């Protein structure tokens, strides 16, 4: 999401400073890069003091590993998120957008969800009390270039590209899938708006997981390699329906059709395949 | 509460290590004292690694100043509380009790309440996930020796001791007052139990604020100095009824009668008056 946001953000309107632990291999031009560890409160406060940003888009968390729902590291990101808000405001920040998750609709489902809820609630209350603006984008089920291989869409594409069987769950559960570039444009739209509080970031439509898999197989003409014999989704995977996207759409935000986004994602993986 | 806990805790059963920013003037004997800043995550983690406590009673927060409900410092204590839990567990901790507040019953009432709720929810989920025990004592309205002068009980006592008028609100609101020594014994009982999750720490009875003031004035024989012409309590002061004390009482915990606790508190202030 961060990579996409850097490509899309209007660098004429904003002086853009990006932060990550490691410098990005292919950073867009005209962006100031800062390689720091956001889990280090002192480093973070020093950078915020130095840059004194007016706007903040905070995406950092660790949700890539398979144990991300229960990892104690979620507590570190909770602490980092609230301390970042504190430093941001104290150095003149006026508006922040943080990345949340649809898992918050089931806050008791995991440590991940509980920590996200905690950041959302406390930073929103801080903003209200201290007179600055805060919005919180609850991201639904992102897919697209560069996502972790254990996720459904890249898993199926990668298996089919190498001619191996993809084992999928029966897939009757519905998910609101959203292309990572549409997540980025949604968060940028929010950053440039006056909307405060939690906002769903999703297409607004639920699609059965099975349909997504079948569509990928059909596009790649490898229906033979998809077996719906895999395990059911994890019991702690939140089942939260689809996003209410009207608030984002009121900002002029648009979301590509699922088929278009999947086709683009397949092309991206195909081009990166070792020959 | 911390001072009382150090006096009461069984130093035969526990090897006691106490932590505060400044060493305590009159620390009970047989206690190892550590002067560190719990808001410094590195210092805190280093101390936890060094001591490797099995049990943890975490009371630190800043609720003494008049702006404590909205102070951004609440976010720092939120971060410190979750990072302390993380360090505690990683160095072998098995059971922790944290101090919460009855203000959590109105979590949207203040940044203070929101941050306390956030610690309670996330550390409880962490304990559940990682297999250790966590209890959370929601302290009602403590009074007793050493509390901040802006609070009702010490304010009235101090005014009457110097022969000046105490201006009080009409005082129809009911509060569950609990002596600070009973708060300490409740938290120690919890630490030594198997109870998990939130537990009310209060007497179990609500008393109109006006009655408390009248009782103090009567005991001090200065009814003439109490004027019920002060401002109403702050609109953001939570109005949460009284504690459900059955869980604590099931542990054998007892709470002194309000009149007895107030008389003891008056004596304490009287002895400390400049002659």
Coordinates of C-alpha atoms in Angstrom, one line a residue, chain A residues 114-271:
Chain A
X114 CA -7.6 -5.7 19.7
X115 CA -4.4 -3.6 19.2
X116 CA -5.8 -2.0 16.0
X117 CA -9.0 -1.1 17.9
X118 CA -6.9 0.4 20.7
X119 CA -4.9 2.6 18.4
X120 CA -8.1 3.8 16.6
X121 CA -10.0 4.6 19.9
X122 CA -7.2 6.4 21.7
X123 CA -5.8 8.4 18.9
X124 CA -9.3 9.5 17.8
X125 CA -9.9 10.7 21.4
X126 CA -6.6 12.4 21.5
X127 CA -7.4 14.2 18.2
X128 CA -10.8 15.3 19.5
X129 CA -9.3 16.6 22.8
X130 CA -6.3 18.3 21.2
X131 CA -8.0 19.8 18.2
X132 CA -6.6 18.1 15.2
X133 CA -8.0 15.7 12.6
X134 CA -7.7 12.0 12.5
X135 CA -9.3 9.4 10.2
X136 CA -8.9 5.7 10.3
X137 CA -9.2 3.5 7.2
X138 CA -10.5 0.0 7.9
X139 CA -9.0 -2.0 5.0
X140 CA -10.9 -5.1 3.9
X141 CA -9.2 -7.8 1.9
X142 CA -6.4 -6.4 -0.2
X143 CA -4.9 -8.2 -3.2
X144 CA -2.5 -7.2 -5.9
X145 CA 1.1 -7.0 -6.8
X146 CA 3.6 -7.7 -4.1
X147 CA 1.4 -9.2 -1.4
X148 CA 2.5 -12.1 0.8
X149 CA 2.6 -15.5 -0.9
X150 CA 0.5 -17.1 1.8
X151 CA -2.5 -15.0 0.8
X152 CA -5.1 -16.5 -1.4
X153 CA -4.7 -14.6 -4.7
X154 CA -0.9 -14.8 -5.0
X155 CA -0.9 -18.4 -3.8
X156 CA -3.3 -19.5 -6.5
X157 CA -1.5 -17.5 -9.2
X158 CA 1.9 -18.7 -8.3
X159 CA 0.9 -22.3 -8.2
X160 CA -0.8 -22.2 -11.5
X161 CA 2.1 -20.3 -13.1
X162 CA 4.4 -23.2 -12.2
X163 CA 1.9 -25.8 -13.2
X164 CA 1.2 -27.1 -9.8
X165 CA -2.1 -27.9 -8.0
X166 CA -3.5 -25.1 -5.8
X167 CA -5.4 -26.5 -2.8
X168 CA -8.2 -24.2 -1.8
X169 CA -10.9 -24.2 0.9
X170 CA -14.4 -24.9 -0.3
X171 CA -14.6 -21.1 -0.4
X172 CA -18.2 -20.4 0.3
X173 CA -17.2 -17.5 2.6
X174 CA -17.7 -14.0 1.1
X175 CA -14.9 -11.4 1.2
X176 CA -14.7 -7.8 0.1
X177 CA -11.5 -7.9 -2.1
X178 CA -9.9 -4.6 -2.9
X179 CA -6.9 -4.0 -5.2
X180 CA -3.9 -2.6 -3.3
X181 CA -3.8 0.5 -5.7
X182 CA -7.4 1.2 -4.8
X183 CA -6.5 1.0 -1.1
X184 CA -3.8 3.5 -1.7
X185 CA -6.0 5.9 -3.6
X186 CA -8.7 5.6 -0.9
X187 CA -6.2 6.5 1.9
X188 CA -4.9 9.4 -0.1
X189 CA -8.4 10.7 -0.8
X190 CA -9.0 10.5 3.0
X191 CA -5.8 12.3 3.8
X192 CA -6.9 15.2 1.5
X193 CA -10.5 15.3 2.9
X194 CA -12.0 16.5 6.2
X195 CA -13.5 13.2 7.1
X196 CA -12.8 12.0 10.7
X197 CA -13.1 8.7 12.5
X198 CA -13.4 5.2 11.1
X199 CA -14.0 4.7 7.3
X200 CA -14.4 1.4 5.6
X201 CA -11.9 0.8 2.8
X202 CA -13.3 -1.8 0.5
X203 CA -15.1 -2.2 -2.8
X204 CA -18.5 -2.4 -1.2
X205 CA -19.2 -5.8 -2.6
X206 CA -18.7 -9.3 -1.2
X207 CA -17.5 -12.1 -3.5
X208 CA -17.4 -15.8 -2.6
X209 CA -13.7 -16.8 -2.3
X210 CA -14.5 -19.7 -4.6
X211 CA -15.5 -17.4 -7.4
X212 CA -12.2 -15.5 -7.2
X213 CA -10.3 -18.7 -7.5
X214 CA -12.4 -19.9 -10.4
X215 CA -12.0 -16.6 -12.1
X216 CA -8.2 -16.7 -11.8
X217 CA -8.1 -20.3 -13.0
X218 CA -10.3 -19.4 -16.0
X219 CA -8.2 -16.4 -16.9
X220 CA -5.0 -18.5 -16.7
X221 CA -6.8 -21.4 -18.5
X222 CA -5.8 -23.8 -15.8
X223 CA -9.1 -24.9 -14.2
X224 CA -7.6 -28.4 -13.9
X225 CA -5.1 -27.2 -11.3
X226 CA -7.6 -25.9 -8.8
X227 CA -8.7 -28.4 -6.1
X228 CA -11.3 -27.2 -3.6
X229 CA -10.0 -29.8 -1.0
X230 CA -8.0 -27.5 1.3
X231 CA -8.7 -26.7 4.9
X232 CA -11.4 -24.3 5.9
X233 CA -10.2 -20.8 6.6
X234 CA -8.8 -20.3 10.2
X235 CA -11.6 -20.1 12.8
X236 CA -10.2 -16.7 13.9
X237 CA -10.4 -15.2 10.5
X238 CA -12.9 -12.5 10.8
X239 CA -16.1 -12.9 8.8
X240 CA -17.3 -9.3 8.5
X241 CA -19.2 -8.9 5.3
X242 CA -18.4 -6.1 2.9
X243 CA -17.4 -2.5 3.3
X244 CA -19.8 0.4 3.4
X245 CA -18.0 2.4 0.6
X246 CA -20.4 5.3 0.3
X247 CA -18.3 7.7 2.4
X248 CA -15.2 7.1 0.1
X249 CA -17.3 7.3 -3.0
X250 CA -18.7 10.7 -1.8
X251 CA -15.1 11.9 -2.2
X252 CA -15.1 10.9 -5.9
X253 CA -13.0 7.7 -5.1
X254 CA -13.5 4.9 -7.5
X255 CA -12.6 1.2 -7.3
X256 CA -11.6 -1.0 -10.2
X257 CA -13.8 -4.0 -11.0
X258 CA -12.5 -7.2 -9.4
X259 CA -12.0 -9.0 -12.7
X260 CA -9.9 -6.1 -14.0
X261 CA -7.8 -6.0 -10.8
X262 CA -7.2 -9.8 -10.9
X263 CA -6.2 -9.7 -14.5
X264 CA -3.6 -7.0 -13.8
X265 CA -2.3 -8.9 -10.8
X266 CA -1.9 -12.1 -12.9
X267 CA 0.0 -10.1 -15.5
X268 CA 2.3 -8.7 -12.8
X269 CA 3.1 -12.1 -11.4
X270 CA 3.6 -13.6 -14.9
X271 CA 6.1 -10.9 -15.8

